[in-house]
PDB file of C-alpha atoms in Angstrom:
ATOM      1  CA  ALA A   1       0.000   0.000   0.000  1.00 74.00           C
ATOM      2  CA  PRO A   2       2.765   2.558   0.660  1.00 79.00           C
ATOM      3  CA  GLY A   3       4.199   2.100  -2.842  1.00 83.00           C
ATOM      4  CA  VAL A   4       0.754   2.276  -4.424  1.00 82.00           C
ATOM      5  CA  PHE A   5       0.044   5.442  -2.460  1.00 82.00           C
ATOM      6  CA  GLN A   6       3.281   7.064  -3.641  1.00 85.00           C
ATOM      7  CA  LEU A   7       2.564   6.179  -7.265  1.00 83.00           C
ATOM      8  CA  ALA A   8      -1.060   7.303  -7.042  1.00 82.00           C
ATOM      9  CA  SER A   9      -0.013  10.573  -5.386  1.00 82.00           C
ATOM     10  CA  LEU A  10       2.358  11.267  -8.256  1.00 83.00           C
ATOM     11  CA  LEU A  11      -0.393  10.523 -10.771  1.00 83.00           C
ATOM     12  CA  VAL A  12      -2.757  12.891  -8.946  1.00 82.00           C
ATOM     13  CA  GLU A  13      -0.067  15.585  -8.994  1.00 82.00           C
ATOM     14  CA  LEU A  14       0.331  15.135 -12.756  1.00 82.00           C
ATOM     15  CA  ASP A  15      -3.415  15.347 -13.378  1.00 83.00           C
ATOM     16  CA  SER A  16      -5.514  16.443 -10.414  1.00 79.00           C
ATOM     17  CA  CYS A  17      -8.723  15.816 -12.385  1.00 80.00           C
ATOM     18  CA  ASP A  18      -7.985  12.151 -13.100  1.00 82.00           C
ATOM     19  CA  GLU A  19     -10.604  10.271 -11.115  1.00 84.00           C
ATOM     20  CA  VAL A  20      -8.954   6.872 -11.488  1.00 86.00           C
ATOM     21  CA  SER A  21      -5.766   8.174  -9.872  1.00 88.00           C
ATOM     22  CA  GLN A  22      -7.809   9.750  -7.086  1.00 88.00           C
ATOM     23  CA  LEU A  23      -9.606   6.456  -6.446  1.00 89.00           C
ATOM     24  CA  LEU A  24      -6.319   4.562  -6.425  1.00 89.00           C
ATOM     25  CA  CYS A  25      -4.887   7.091  -3.988  1.00 90.00           C
ATOM     26  CA  ALA A  26      -7.991   6.899  -1.757  1.00 91.00           C
ATOM     27  CA  ASP A  27      -7.853   3.087  -1.777  1.00 91.00           C
ATOM     28  CA  ALA A  28      -4.182   3.152  -0.779  1.00 91.00           C
ATOM     29  CA  LEU A  29      -4.907   5.651   2.016  1.00 91.00           C
ATOM     30  CA  TYR A  30      -7.708   3.380   3.241  1.00 91.00           C
ATOM     31  CA  GLN A  31      -5.359   0.376   3.246  1.00 90.00           C
ATOM     32  CA  LEU A  32      -2.819   2.411   5.215  1.00 91.00           C
ATOM     33  CA  GLY A  33      -5.462   3.175   7.857  1.00 90.00           C
ATOM     34  CA  ARG A  34      -5.732   6.833   6.859  1.00 91.00           C
ATOM     35  CA  GLY A  35      -9.493   6.886   6.418  1.00 89.00           C
ATOM     36  CA  GLU A  36      -9.977  10.613   7.025  1.00 92.00           C
ATOM     37  CA  GLU A  37      -7.555  11.506   4.237  1.00 92.00           C
ATOM     38  CA  ALA A  38      -9.241   8.991   1.945  1.00 92.00           C
ATOM     39  CA  HIS A  39     -12.598  10.534   2.851  1.00 93.00           C
ATOM     40  CA  ARG A  40     -11.406  14.053   1.927  1.00 92.00           C
ATOM     41  CA  LEU A  41     -10.001  12.837  -1.381  1.00 90.00           C
ATOM     42  CA  LEU A  42     -13.253  11.043  -2.223  1.00 92.00           C
ATOM     43  CA  LEU A  43     -15.296  14.136  -1.366  1.00 91.00           C
ATOM     44  CA  LEU A  44     -13.111  16.113  -3.769  1.00 88.00           C
ATOM     45  CA  ALA A  45     -13.709  13.537  -6.506  1.00 88.00           C
ATOM     46  CA  LEU A  46     -17.430  13.582  -5.737  1.00 88.00           C
ATOM     47  CA  SER A  47     -17.574  17.376  -6.023  1.00 89.00           C
ATOM     48  CA  ARG A  48     -16.391  17.087  -9.615  1.00 86.00           C
ATOM     49  CA  ASN A  49     -18.848  14.332 -10.546  1.00 83.00           C
ATOM     50  CA  PRO A  50     -21.623  13.732  -7.992  1.00 81.00           C
ATOM     51  CA  HIS A  51     -23.047  10.643  -9.708  1.00 81.00           C
ATOM     52  CA  ARG A  52     -20.024   8.335  -9.759  1.00 87.00           C
ATOM     53  CA  ALA A  53     -20.946   5.022  -8.180  1.00 89.00           C
ATOM     54  CA  PRO A  54     -17.357   3.940  -7.362  1.00 90.00           C
ATOM     55  CA  VAL A  55     -16.805   7.126  -5.339  1.00 91.00           C
ATOM     56  CA  LEU A  56     -20.196   6.883  -3.631  1.00 91.00           C
ATOM     57  CA  ALA A  57     -19.646   3.230  -2.683  1.00 89.00           C
ATOM     58  CA  ARG A  58     -16.269   3.979  -1.119  1.00 92.00           C
ATOM     59  CA  LEU A  59     -17.732   6.902   0.797  1.00 92.00           C
ATOM     60  CA  ALA A  60     -20.575   4.664   2.009  1.00 89.00           C
ATOM     61  CA  LEU A  61     -18.070   2.204   3.465  1.00 88.00           C
ATOM     62  CA  LEU A  62     -16.156   4.962   5.242  1.00 90.00           C
ATOM     63  CA  GLN A  63     -19.382   6.333   6.711  1.00 91.00           C
ATOM     64  CA  LEU A  64     -20.520   2.882   7.875  1.00 86.00           C
ATOM     65  CA  LYS A  65     -17.082   2.267   9.349  1.00 84.00           C
ATOM     66  CA  LYS A  66     -17.462   5.456  11.410  1.00 86.00           C
ATOM     67  CA  GLY A  67     -20.905   4.317  12.576  1.00 85.00           C
ATOM     68  CA  PHE A  68     -22.841   6.818  10.473  1.00 89.00           C
ATOM     69  CA  VAL A  69     -25.474   4.347   9.292  1.00 85.00           C
ATOM     70  CA  CYS A  70     -27.892   6.996   8.016  1.00 86.00           C
ATOM     71  CA  ASP A  71     -25.211   8.582   5.816  1.00 89.00           C
ATOM     72  CA  GLY A  72     -24.123   5.143   4.631  1.00 85.00           C
ATOM     73  CA  ASN A  73     -27.728   4.320   3.702  1.00 83.00           C
ATOM     74  CA  GLN A  74     -28.077   7.515   1.702  1.00 88.00           C
ATOM     75  CA  LEU A  75     -24.855   6.874  -0.178  1.00 87.00           C
ATOM     76  CA  ASP A  76     -25.825   3.251  -0.869  1.00 81.00           C
ATOM     77  CA  SER A  77     -29.172   4.479  -2.205  1.00 82.00           C
ATOM     78  CA  LEU A  78     -27.369   6.892  -4.514  1.00 86.00           C
ATOM     79  CA  VAL A  79     -25.197   4.059  -5.820  1.00 85.00           C
ATOM     80  CA  ILE A  80     -28.323   2.051  -6.609  1.00 81.00           C
ATOM     81  CA  ARG A  81     -29.990   5.048  -8.280  1.00 83.00           C
ATOM     82  CA  THR A  82     -27.011   5.527 -10.600  1.00 85.00           C
ATOM     83  CA  GLY A  83     -27.729   2.067 -11.986  1.00 82.00           C
ATOM     84  CA  ASP A  84     -24.019   1.220 -11.836  1.00 82.00           C
ATOM     85  CA  THR A  85     -23.725  -1.390  -9.112  1.00 81.00           C
ATOM     86  CA  SER A  86     -21.055  -3.284 -11.059  1.00 84.00           C
ATOM     87  CA  CYS A  87     -18.448  -1.312  -9.096  1.00 83.00           C
ATOM     88  CA  LEU A  88     -19.376  -3.030  -5.840  1.00 82.00           C
ATOM     89  CA  LEU A  89     -17.715  -6.412  -6.385  1.00 82.00           C
ATOM     90  CA  PRO A  90     -14.270  -5.046  -7.314  1.00 84.00           C
ATOM     91  CA  ILE A  91     -14.441  -2.597  -4.410  1.00 84.00           C
ATOM     92  CA  MET A  92     -15.220  -5.429  -1.986  1.00 83.00           C
ATOM     93  CA  ASP A  93     -11.794  -6.889  -2.868  1.00 84.00           C
ATOM     94  CA  ILE A  94     -10.174  -3.670  -1.624  1.00 85.00           C
ATOM     95  CA  PHE A  95     -12.008  -3.576   1.703  1.00 86.00           C
ATOM     96  CA  LYS A  96     -10.425  -5.099   4.768  1.00 87.00           C
ATOM     97  CA  ASP A  97     -12.179  -8.227   6.055  1.00 89.00           C
ATOM     98  CA  GLU A  98     -13.897  -6.526   8.983  1.00 88.00           C
ATOM     99  CA  ASP A  99     -15.115  -3.682   6.759  1.00 86.00           C
ATOM    100  CA  ARG A 100     -16.285  -6.100   4.077  1.00 85.00           C
ATOM    101  CA  LYS A 101     -18.391  -7.851   6.720  1.00 86.00           C
ATOM    102  CA  VAL A 102     -19.849  -4.513   7.874  1.00 83.00           C
ATOM    103  CA  MET A 103     -20.792  -3.584   4.307  1.00 81.00           C
ATOM    104  CA  GLN A 104     -22.193  -7.032   3.522  1.00 82.00           C
ATOM    105  CA  SER A 105     -24.331  -7.182   6.646  1.00 83.00           C
ATOM    106  CA  HIS A 106     -25.510  -3.622   6.093  1.00 79.00           C
ATOM    107  CA  CYS A 107     -26.499  -4.321   2.479  1.00 78.00           C
ATOM    108  CA  HIS A 108     -28.134  -7.601   3.497  1.00 83.00           C
ATOM    109  CA  GLY A 109     -30.155  -5.828   6.175  1.00 81.00           C
ATOM    110  CA  GLN A 110     -31.221  -3.132   3.744  1.00 77.00           C
ATOM    111  CA  ALA A 111     -32.255  -5.733   1.158  1.00 79.00           C
ATOM    112  CA  LEU A 112     -34.343  -7.583   3.761  1.00 85.00           C
ATOM    113  CA  ALA A 113     -36.034  -4.329   4.796  1.00 83.00           C
ATOM    114  CA  ILE A 114     -36.898  -3.589   1.162  1.00 78.00           C
ATOM    115  CA  LEU A 115     -38.317  -7.079   0.650  1.00 84.00           C
ATOM    116  CA  LYS A 116     -40.331  -6.875   3.858  1.00 88.00           C
ATOM    117  CA  SER A 117     -41.849  -3.512   2.894  1.00 84.00           C
ATOM    118  CA  GLN A 118     -42.737  -4.859  -0.557  1.00 83.00           C
ATOM    119  CA  GLN A 119     -44.445  -7.878   0.990  1.00 83.00           C
ATOM    120  CA  GLU A 120     -46.448  -5.627   3.295  1.00 80.00           C
ATOM    121  CA  ASP A 121     -47.575  -3.496   0.350  1.00 68.00           C
TER     122      ASP A 121
END
C-alpha cells in the first residue's frame, strides 16, 4: 500500500482531475489506515462528478465504518440510483475483512427491509 500510495499521489499531482488516480490514492490511504484523508479525497472527486458510483460506494463504506449508518444508507441508495452497481464487487476486494463484513451485513439488512416492505404493500 505505501508504494501504491506514492505512485497514485504522483499521478494525482500530474493530473488532479484524473478520477482513477484519485480512487487509487484513496484506496491506498484506506489500506494504510488513513481513512480521514481517503474521505477528503473522495469528497473532492465527488464534487467534480456527484453521480459516480465507485466514489459513492467507497464513501458509504467509510461512513458505515465510522458508525454513520444513516449517511451510509443515503450513499448506498445513490449508488443504486445511478444504476451502476457493477463497481461493488471489485471494491469489496479492496475492503479489509472486517469492513467487508460490515458492508455485507448492512447491504443484506437493507435488502431484507426492502423485501419486507414490498411484501407488506
